[in-house]
Coordinates of C-alpha atoms in Angstrom, one line a residue:
M1 CA -25.6 30.5 8.8
E2 CA -22.1 29.3 7.8
K3 CA -21.4 26.6 5.3
I4 CA -18.2 24.6 5.2
Q5 CA -17.4 22.1 2.4
I6 CA -14.7 19.4 2.6
V7 CA -13.4 17.1 -0.1
H8 CA -11.4 14.1 0.9
T9 CA -9.3 11.3 -0.6
N10 CA -8.0 8.1 1.1
D11 CA -6.2 4.9 0.2
L12 CA -5.1 6.1 -3.2
H13 CA -2.3 3.5 -3.1
S14 CA -0.5 5.1 -6.0
H15 CA -3.3 4.3 -8.5
F16 CA -2.0 7.0 -10.9
E17 CA -4.6 5.8 -13.5
N18 CA -7.3 7.7 -11.5
F19 CA -5.2 10.8 -10.6
P20 CA -6.1 13.0 -13.5
R21 CA -9.8 12.8 -13.0
V22 CA -9.4 13.0 -9.2
K23 CA -7.3 16.2 -9.6
R24 CA -9.9 17.8 -11.9
F25 CA -12.7 16.9 -9.6
I26 CA -11.0 18.6 -6.7
E27 CA -10.1 21.7 -8.6
Q28 CA -13.6 22.0 -10.0
S29 CA -15.2 21.4 -6.6
R30 CA -13.0 24.1 -5.1
K31 CA -14.0 26.5 -8.0
D32 CA -17.7 25.7 -7.9
S33 CA -18.2 25.5 -4.1
T34 CA -20.7 27.9 -2.7
A35 CA -19.6 27.3 0.8
D36 CA -18.0 30.0 2.9
D37 CA -14.9 27.8 3.2
F38 CA -13.5 24.8 1.3
Y39 CA -11.0 22.3 2.7
L40 CA -9.2 19.2 1.3
F41 CA -7.9 16.3 3.3
D42 CA -6.2 13.0 2.6
I43 CA -6.5 10.1 5.1
G44 CA -3.4 8.0 4.4
D45 CA -2.0 5.3 2.1
A46 CA -1.7 7.8 -0.7
M47 CA 1.5 6.1 -1.8
D48 CA 2.2 2.4 -2.5
R49 CA 5.5 1.0 -3.6
A50 CA 3.7 -1.3 -6.0
H51 CA 3.7 1.5 -8.5
P52 CA 7.2 1.8 -10.0
L53 CA 7.3 5.6 -9.8
S54 CA 6.5 5.5 -6.0
E55 CA 9.2 2.9 -5.6
A56 CA 11.8 4.7 -7.7
T57 CA 11.3 8.1 -6.0
N58 CA 10.5 6.9 -2.5
G59 CA 7.0 8.5 -2.8
Q60 CA 8.3 11.9 -3.8
K61 CA 6.2 11.9 -7.0
N62 CA 3.1 11.3 -4.9
I63 CA 4.0 14.3 -2.8
E64 CA 4.5 16.4 -5.9
W65 CA 1.1 15.5 -7.2
M66 CA -0.6 16.3 -3.9
N67 CA 1.2 19.6 -3.7
Q68 CA -0.6 20.8 -6.8
L69 CA -3.9 20.3 -5.0
H70 CA -3.0 22.2 -1.8
Y71 CA -4.3 19.8 0.8
D72 CA -5.1 21.5 4.1
A73 CA -4.0 18.4 6.1
V74 CA -3.2 14.7 5.7
T75 CA -2.5 11.8 7.9
I76 CA -0.5 8.7 7.2
G77 CA -1.5 5.1 6.6
N78 CA 0.5 1.9 7.1
N79 CA 1.9 2.1 3.5
E80 CA 3.6 5.4 4.4
G81 CA 4.4 4.2 8.0
L82 CA 5.6 0.7 7.3
G83 CA 6.3 0.8 3.6
N84 CA 9.2 3.2 4.1
S85 CA 12.4 2.9 6.2
H86 CA 12.6 5.2 9.3
E87 CA 14.7 7.6 7.3
H88 CA 12.5 7.6 4.2
L89 CA 9.4 8.3 6.3
E90 CA 11.2 11.1 8.2
H91 CA 11.9 12.8 4.9
L92 CA 8.8 11.8 2.9
Y93 CA 7.2 15.2 3.6
D94 CA 10.2 17.4 3.4
H95 CA 8.8 19.2 0.3
A96 CA 5.1 18.9 1.1
N97 CA 3.1 22.2 1.1
F98 CA 0.6 20.7 3.6
P99 CA 0.8 19.5 7.2
V100 CA 0.8 15.9 8.4
V101 CA -1.6 15.7 11.4
L102 CA -0.8 12.6 13.4
N103 CA -0.5 12.0 17.1
N104 CA 0.5 8.3 17.6
V105 CA 3.8 7.8 15.8
Y106 CA 6.7 8.9 18.0
E107 CA 10.4 8.8 18.0
K108 CA 12.0 6.6 20.6
N109 CA 15.1 8.4 21.6
P110 CA 14.4 11.0 22.8
S111 CA 10.7 10.4 23.0
R112 CA 8.9 12.9 20.9
L113 CA 6.3 13.1 18.2
A114 CA 7.7 12.2 14.8
D115 CA 9.4 15.2 13.4
F116 CA 7.4 15.2 10.1
A117 CA 4.1 15.4 12.0
Q118 CA 2.1 17.7 14.2
A119 CA -0.3 16.5 16.9
S120 CA -3.3 18.7 15.7
K121 CA -4.1 21.6 13.5
I122 CA -6.6 24.4 14.2
I123 CA -8.1 26.1 11.2
E124 CA -10.0 29.4 11.6
T125 CA -12.7 30.0 9.0
K126 CA -13.5 33.4 7.4
K127 CA -16.3 33.8 10.0
G128 CA -14.1 33.0 12.9
T129 CA -15.2 29.4 13.5
K130 CA -12.4 27.2 14.8
I131 CA -12.0 23.8 13.2
G132 CA -9.9 21.3 15.2
I133 CA -8.2 18.6 13.1
I134 CA -6.7 15.5 14.7
G135 CA -5.2 12.4 13.1
L136 CA -4.4 8.8 14.1
T137 CA -3.1 5.8 12.2
A138 CA -3.5 2.1 12.7
P139 CA -1.2 1.1 15.6
Y140 CA 0.7 -1.9 14.3
I141 CA 2.4 -2.6 17.6
L142 CA 4.4 -5.6 16.3
T143 CA 5.9 -3.8 13.3
Y144 CA 6.4 -0.1 13.9
P145 CA 9.0 -0.8 16.7
L146 CA 11.0 -2.8 14.1
L147 CA 11.5 0.5 12.2
D148 CA 12.5 2.3 15.4
W149 CA 9.1 4.1 15.9
D150 CA 7.2 4.2 19.1
I151 CA 3.6 3.5 18.0
R152 CA 1.0 4.5 20.6
L153 CA -2.5 3.0 21.1
I154 CA -5.7 4.8 20.3
Q155 CA -7.1 4.5 23.8
E156 CA -4.1 6.5 25.0
M157 CA -3.8 9.1 22.3
L158 CA -7.4 9.9 21.3
P159 CA -8.1 11.6 24.6
K160 CA -4.9 13.5 24.4
S161 CA -5.6 14.6 20.9
L162 CA -9.1 15.7 21.8
E163 CA -7.7 17.8 24.6
L164 CA -5.7 19.8 22.1
V165 CA -8.8 20.8 20.2
K166 CA -11.4 21.0 23.1
D167 CA -12.0 24.7 22.6
C168 CA -12.8 24.3 18.9
D169 CA -16.2 24.7 17.4
V170 CA -15.9 21.8 15.0
I171 CA -13.8 18.7 15.6
I172 CA -12.7 16.4 12.7
L173 CA -10.8 13.2 13.1
L174 CA -8.6 12.0 10.1
S175 CA -8.7 8.3 10.9
H176 CA -6.6 5.7 9.3
L177 CA -8.0 3.2 11.8
G178 CA -10.6 1.2 9.9
V179 CA -14.4 1.2 10.0
S180 CA -14.8 -0.9 13.2
M181 CA -12.6 1.5 15.2
D182 CA -14.4 4.6 13.7
R183 CA -17.8 3.3 14.8
L184 CA -16.4 2.5 18.2
I185 CA -15.0 6.0 18.6
A186 CA -18.3 7.5 17.4
K187 CA -20.2 5.7 20.1
K188 CA -17.8 6.9 22.8
R189 CA -16.9 10.3 21.6
P190 CA -20.0 12.3 20.4
E191 CA -18.0 15.6 20.7
I192 CA -16.3 14.6 17.4
D193 CA -18.4 16.1 14.6
V194 CA -16.9 14.2 11.7
I195 CA -14.7 11.1 11.3
I196 CA -13.2 10.8 7.9
G197 CA -12.2 7.1 7.6
S198 CA -9.9 4.9 5.6
H199 CA -7.6 1.8 6.0
T200 CA -10.3 -0.9 5.5
H201 CA -11.2 0.6 2.1
H202 CA -14.8 1.0 3.2
L203 CA -17.2 3.2 1.2
F204 CA -20.0 5.3 2.6
P205 CA -21.8 6.6 -0.5
K206 CA -24.0 8.9 1.7
G207 CA -22.0 8.9 4.9
E208 CA -23.1 7.2 8.1
M209 CA -24.5 8.8 11.2
D210 CA -23.6 7.2 14.5
N211 CA -24.3 8.8 17.8
S212 CA -24.6 12.2 16.1
V213 CA -21.1 11.7 14.6
L214 CA -20.9 11.8 10.8
L215 CA -18.7 9.0 9.4
A216 CA -17.4 9.5 5.8
A217 CA -15.2 7.3 3.7
A218 CA -14.3 7.1 0.0
G219 CA -13.3 3.5 -0.6
K220 CA -10.0 2.8 -2.3
Y221 CA -7.6 3.6 -5.2
G222 CA -9.2 6.9 -6.1
Q223 CA -12.3 5.0 -7.4
N224 CA -14.4 7.4 -5.4
I225 CA -13.9 10.9 -4.0
G226 CA -15.7 12.1 -0.9
T227 CA -17.5 15.4 -0.2
I228 CA -18.8 16.6 3.2
N229 CA -21.1 19.6 3.8
L230 CA -21.5 21.2 7.2
E231 CA -23.8 24.0 8.2
L232 CA -23.3 26.0 11.4
N233 CA -25.7 28.5 13.1
D234 CA -24.7 31.9 14.4
D235 CA -23.5 30.4 17.6
K236 CA -21.0 28.3 15.6
K237 CA -22.8 25.0 16.3
V238 CA -23.1 22.4 13.6
V239 CA -26.8 22.0 12.8
E240 CA -26.6 20.1 9.5
K241 CA -24.0 17.6 8.2
S242 CA -24.0 15.3 5.3
A243 CA -21.6 13.3 3.1
F244 CA -21.6 11.8 -0.4
T245 CA -19.1 10.2 -2.7
T246 CA -18.6 10.6 -6.5
K247 CA -17.5 7.7 -8.7
T248 CA -14.4 8.6 -10.5
E249 CA -15.3 6.5 -13.5
T250 CA -18.4 8.7 -14.1
L251 CA -16.1 11.8 -14.5
P252 CA -15.0 12.8 -18.0
E253 CA -11.7 11.5 -19.3
L254 CA -9.6 13.9 -21.4
S255 CA -7.5 13.0 -24.4
G256 CA -4.2 13.6 -22.5
D257 CA -5.0 11.4 -19.5
E258 CA -3.9 8.1 -21.0
D259 CA -0.5 9.5 -22.0
W260 CA 0.0 11.1 -18.6
I261 CA -0.8 7.9 -16.8
K262 CA 1.5 5.9 -19.1
N263 CA 4.3 8.5 -18.6
Q264 CA 4.2 8.1 -14.9
F265 CA 4.6 4.3 -15.2
D266 CA 7.3 4.6 -17.8
L267 CA 9.3 7.1 -15.8
G268 CA 9.2 4.8 -12.8
E269 CA 10.3 1.9 -14.8
K270 CA 13.1 3.9 -16.4
L271 CA 14.4 5.1 -13.1
L272 CA 14.4 1.6 -11.7
D273 CA 16.0 0.2 -14.8
E274 CA 19.0 2.5 -14.3
K275 CA 19.8 0.7 -11.1
K276 CA 21.7 -2.5 -12.0
V277 CA 21.8 -5.3 -9.5
A278 CA 23.3 -8.5 -10.9
N279 CA 24.4 -10.4 -14.1
L280 CA 22.6 -13.7 -14.5
P281 CA 24.4 -16.4 -16.5
E282 CA 21.1 -18.1 -17.2
S283 CA 17.4 -17.0 -17.2
L284 CA 15.5 -17.9 -14.0
S285 CA 11.9 -19.2 -14.4
A286 CA 8.9 -18.2 -12.4
D287 CA 7.9 -21.9 -12.6
Y288 CA 9.0 -23.3 -9.3
Q289 CA 9.5 -26.8 -10.8
A290 CA 11.9 -25.6 -13.5
P291 CA 15.6 -26.6 -13.3
N292 CA 16.6 -22.9 -13.2
S293 CA 13.8 -21.5 -11.0
I294 CA 13.6 -18.2 -9.2
M295 CA 12.1 -20.2 -6.3
N296 CA 15.3 -22.1 -5.8
E297 CA 17.4 -18.9 -5.6
A298 CA 14.9 -17.1 -3.5
L299 CA 14.7 -19.9 -0.9
S300 CA 18.5 -19.7 -0.7
A301 CA 18.3 -15.9 -0.3
V302 CA 15.8 -15.9 2.5
Q303 CA 17.4 -18.8 4.3
E304 CA 20.8 -17.1 4.2
F305 CA 19.3 -13.7 5.2
A306 CA 17.4 -15.2 8.2
N307 CA 20.2 -17.6 9.1
S308 CA 17.7 -20.3 9.5
D309 CA 17.5 -24.1 9.5
V310 CA 14.8 -24.2 6.8
A311 CA 12.8 -22.0 4.5
V312 CA 9.3 -21.8 3.0
L313 CA 8.0 -19.7 0.1
S314 CA 4.9 -19.7 -2.0
S315 CA 5.1 -19.7 -5.8
G316 CA 2.5 -17.0 -6.4
L317 CA 5.0 -14.5 -5.2
F318 CA 6.9 -14.6 -8.4
L319 CA 5.0 -12.8 -11.2
S320 CA 7.4 -13.4 -14.1
D321 CA 10.7 -14.8 -15.2
L322 CA 14.1 -13.1 -14.7
P323 CA 15.9 -12.9 -18.0
K324 CA 19.5 -13.8 -18.6
G325 CA 22.0 -11.0 -18.3
I326 CA 21.8 -7.7 -16.4
V327 CA 19.1 -7.7 -13.6
T328 CA 17.9 -4.2 -12.6
Q329 CA 15.7 -3.0 -9.8
K330 CA 13.0 -2.8 -12.4
N331 CA 13.2 -6.5 -13.0
L332 CA 13.0 -7.2 -9.2
H333 CA 10.0 -4.8 -8.8
D334 CA 8.3 -6.5 -11.8
I335 CA 8.5 -9.9 -10.3
L336 CA 8.2 -9.0 -6.6
P337 CA 6.1 -5.8 -6.2
H338 CA 4.9 -7.0 -2.7
A339 CA 5.1 -5.0 0.5
I340 CA 6.4 -8.2 2.2
H341 CA 9.3 -8.9 4.5
V342 CA 11.4 -11.9 5.5
M343 CA 10.6 -13.2 8.9
R344 CA 12.7 -15.5 11.2
T345 CA 10.4 -17.8 13.2
T346 CA 11.7 -19.9 16.0
M347 CA 9.6 -22.8 17.4
T348 CA 10.0 -26.2 19.0
G349 CA 9.8 -29.3 16.9
D350 CA 6.2 -30.2 18.0
N351 CA 5.0 -26.9 16.8
V352 CA 7.0 -27.1 13.5
W353 CA 5.2 -30.4 12.9
R354 CA 1.8 -28.7 13.5
L355 CA 2.7 -25.8 11.2
V356 CA 3.8 -28.2 8.4
M357 CA 0.5 -30.1 8.9
E358 CA -1.4 -26.8 8.5
M359 CA 0.5 -26.1 5.3
E360 CA -0.2 -29.5 3.9
K361 CA -3.9 -29.3 4.9
N362 CA -4.2 -25.9 3.0
R363 CA -1.9 -26.8 0.1
L364 CA -4.6 -27.7 -2.4
Y365 CA -6.8 -24.8 -1.4
L366 CA -4.0 -22.2 -1.7
R367 CA -2.6 -23.5 -4.9
N368 CA -5.0 -21.5 -7.0
H369 CA -6.4 -19.2 -4.3
P370 CA -6.8 -15.6 -5.4
Q371 CA -4.9 -13.8 -2.6
K372 CA -5.5 -10.2 -1.8
G373 CA -4.0 -7.8 0.7
M374 CA -1.7 -8.2 3.7
G375 CA 1.2 -6.8 1.6
F376 CA 0.6 -9.2 -1.4
R377 CA 0.4 -7.5 -4.8
G378 CA 0.1 -10.6 -7.0
K379 CA -2.8 -12.8 -8.1
I380 CA -2.8 -16.2 -6.4
F381 CA -1.1 -17.6 -3.3
G382 CA 0.4 -20.5 -5.2
E383 CA 2.3 -23.7 -4.3
L384 CA 4.1 -23.9 -0.9
V385 CA 7.7 -24.9 -1.5
Y386 CA 10.0 -26.2 1.3
R387 CA 13.8 -25.9 1.7
G388 CA 15.0 -28.4 4.2
I389 CA 11.6 -29.9 5.1
T390 CA 10.4 -33.3 4.0
I391 CA 7.4 -35.4 5.0
D392 CA 6.9 -39.2 4.7
N393 CA 3.6 -41.0 4.1
K394 CA 3.2 -41.5 7.8
R395 CA 3.2 -37.7 8.4
N396 CA 6.7 -37.8 10.0
V397 CA 8.6 -34.6 9.4
Y398 CA 12.3 -34.4 8.7
I399 CA 14.5 -31.3 9.0
N400 CA 17.5 -31.4 6.7
G401 CA 17.2 -35.2 6.5
Q402 CA 17.0 -35.7 10.3
E403 CA 13.8 -36.8 12.0
L404 CA 12.1 -33.9 13.8
E405 CA 12.8 -33.7 17.6
K406 CA 9.7 -32.4 19.3
N407 CA 11.5 -30.5 22.1
K408 CA 14.3 -29.1 19.9
E409 CA 14.1 -25.5 18.7
Y410 CA 14.3 -24.9 15.0
T411 CA 14.5 -21.7 13.0
L412 CA 12.4 -21.1 9.8
A413 CA 12.8 -18.4 7.2
L414 CA 9.2 -17.4 6.4
L415 CA 7.4 -14.2 5.4
D416 CA 5.5 -11.7 7.5
H417 CA 2.7 -12.3 5.0
Y418 CA 2.3 -15.8 6.4
L419 CA 1.9 -14.4 9.9
F420 CA -0.9 -12.0 8.8
V421 CA -3.0 -14.4 6.6
P422 CA -5.3 -16.8 8.5
Y423 CA -4.0 -20.1 7.1
F424 CA -1.2 -20.9 9.4
P425 CA -2.2 -20.1 13.0
S426 CA 0.7 -21.9 14.6
I427 CA 3.0 -19.1 13.4
E428 CA 1.2 -16.6 15.6
I429 CA 0.3 -19.0 18.4
A430 CA 3.6 -20.8 18.9
G431 CA 6.2 -18.9 16.9
N432 CA 8.8 -16.5 18.2
N433 CA 8.6 -14.2 15.2
E434 CA 11.2 -11.7 14.2
I435 CA 10.2 -9.6 11.1
L436 CA 13.4 -8.5 9.5
Y437 CA 12.7 -4.9 8.6
P438 CA 13.2 -2.6 6.7
K439 CA 14.1 -4.5 3.5
F440 CA 11.3 -5.9 1.3
L441 CA 11.6 -9.4 0.0
R442 CA 12.8 -8.0 -3.4
S443 CA 15.7 -6.2 -1.8
V444 CA 16.7 -9.3 0.1
F445 CA 16.6 -11.3 -3.1
G446 CA 18.4 -8.5 -5.0
D447 CA 21.2 -8.4 -2.4
Y448 CA 21.6 -12.2 -2.7
L449 CA 21.8 -12.1 -6.5
S450 CA 24.3 -9.2 -6.5
K451 CA 26.7 -11.3 -4.3
K452 CA 26.2 -14.5 -6.2
Y453 CA 26.2 -13.0 -9.7
P454 CA 28.1 -9.8 -9.5
I455 CA 28.2 -7.4 -12.5

């Protein structure tokens, strides 16, 4: 009999507060393992620019931390793939001591697999068993091309990936595809022994067996760590497989952990604070109704950036005031930590009217709605604020003071976040939407402030 043990992380999202205990667990697991071979994998979204140190170093501090643990392979998530410019992603793993296994993110010209990735990896155990590792990430077909990536669909690339490892004794899929896709793949591809999942932050405390395929997943943020055990017979066939997760909060915390966690945050803030952006003559308030509001300047910024007729933003985006005087990248990251982009939407007047009615219908609900995900890193959605849009008591809509013309095309400066949340379906149904990658909203706002209030 041969025993193989795997420990896995996923969707860490730069939650450095869990990193010390995660690191010790991995090191102790490696030391205590009685298996013949021990392997470590990460399934993507290890970095998240919401943490100042990831933002300030373009994820390099995440890679430094991972290097200490000697991962055997990782794949990428959308936070690596879409949270970085093309150039930053190309160089994210320059100093990594582990391979990135990924087979559906391609360069466009000339067409080839992304330079930082390899399509598969074959590991040979001490007893000669061949383990085939393949990796796939969620194919956001609307957004990867905006960063000059050719993103390929799972139905095309999974068969090609499996062909690369068809002669292996054990096949493992590193899947940043989400739980529904993992289950679908398991039903159709029983030749895969293990699917280690992520993306939808699902947690399988004891794994899940589906069509003889073991599904494993460790939730989010490093709150859990996954372990998989495989047993093979003398013919190198898997005869037993199981999975479990360990809650990080149940692991001992050491006296130096709190200082280390604080130091990572402080270092990120220090690095960002060194990058000066603008010089404000007056403080800007996060209160959208204040005379000197961030909202007012931000609406101007996105409208100018999108070159649009009107603009719409929500007040929950702005997490704190901007003080008078020098504004740094730290200030911008503090108030706008979101992975959100400006979007130019073009639609005819009748569809603008419908969109505005959707916004008005949802206004009271969204005002204090606890918003999560879709790039948002704040607390509540907040109040919708228009620039150039007014409505009278008969539900007539006016664009820059002129009554809406139903057949005329209008351009709106919105956010990609509004496309992804379910509250405004007209954006997806009727809008011609151009997400303005690669800059995040905070960079667009910072560029505007630097021009209007130069240092």
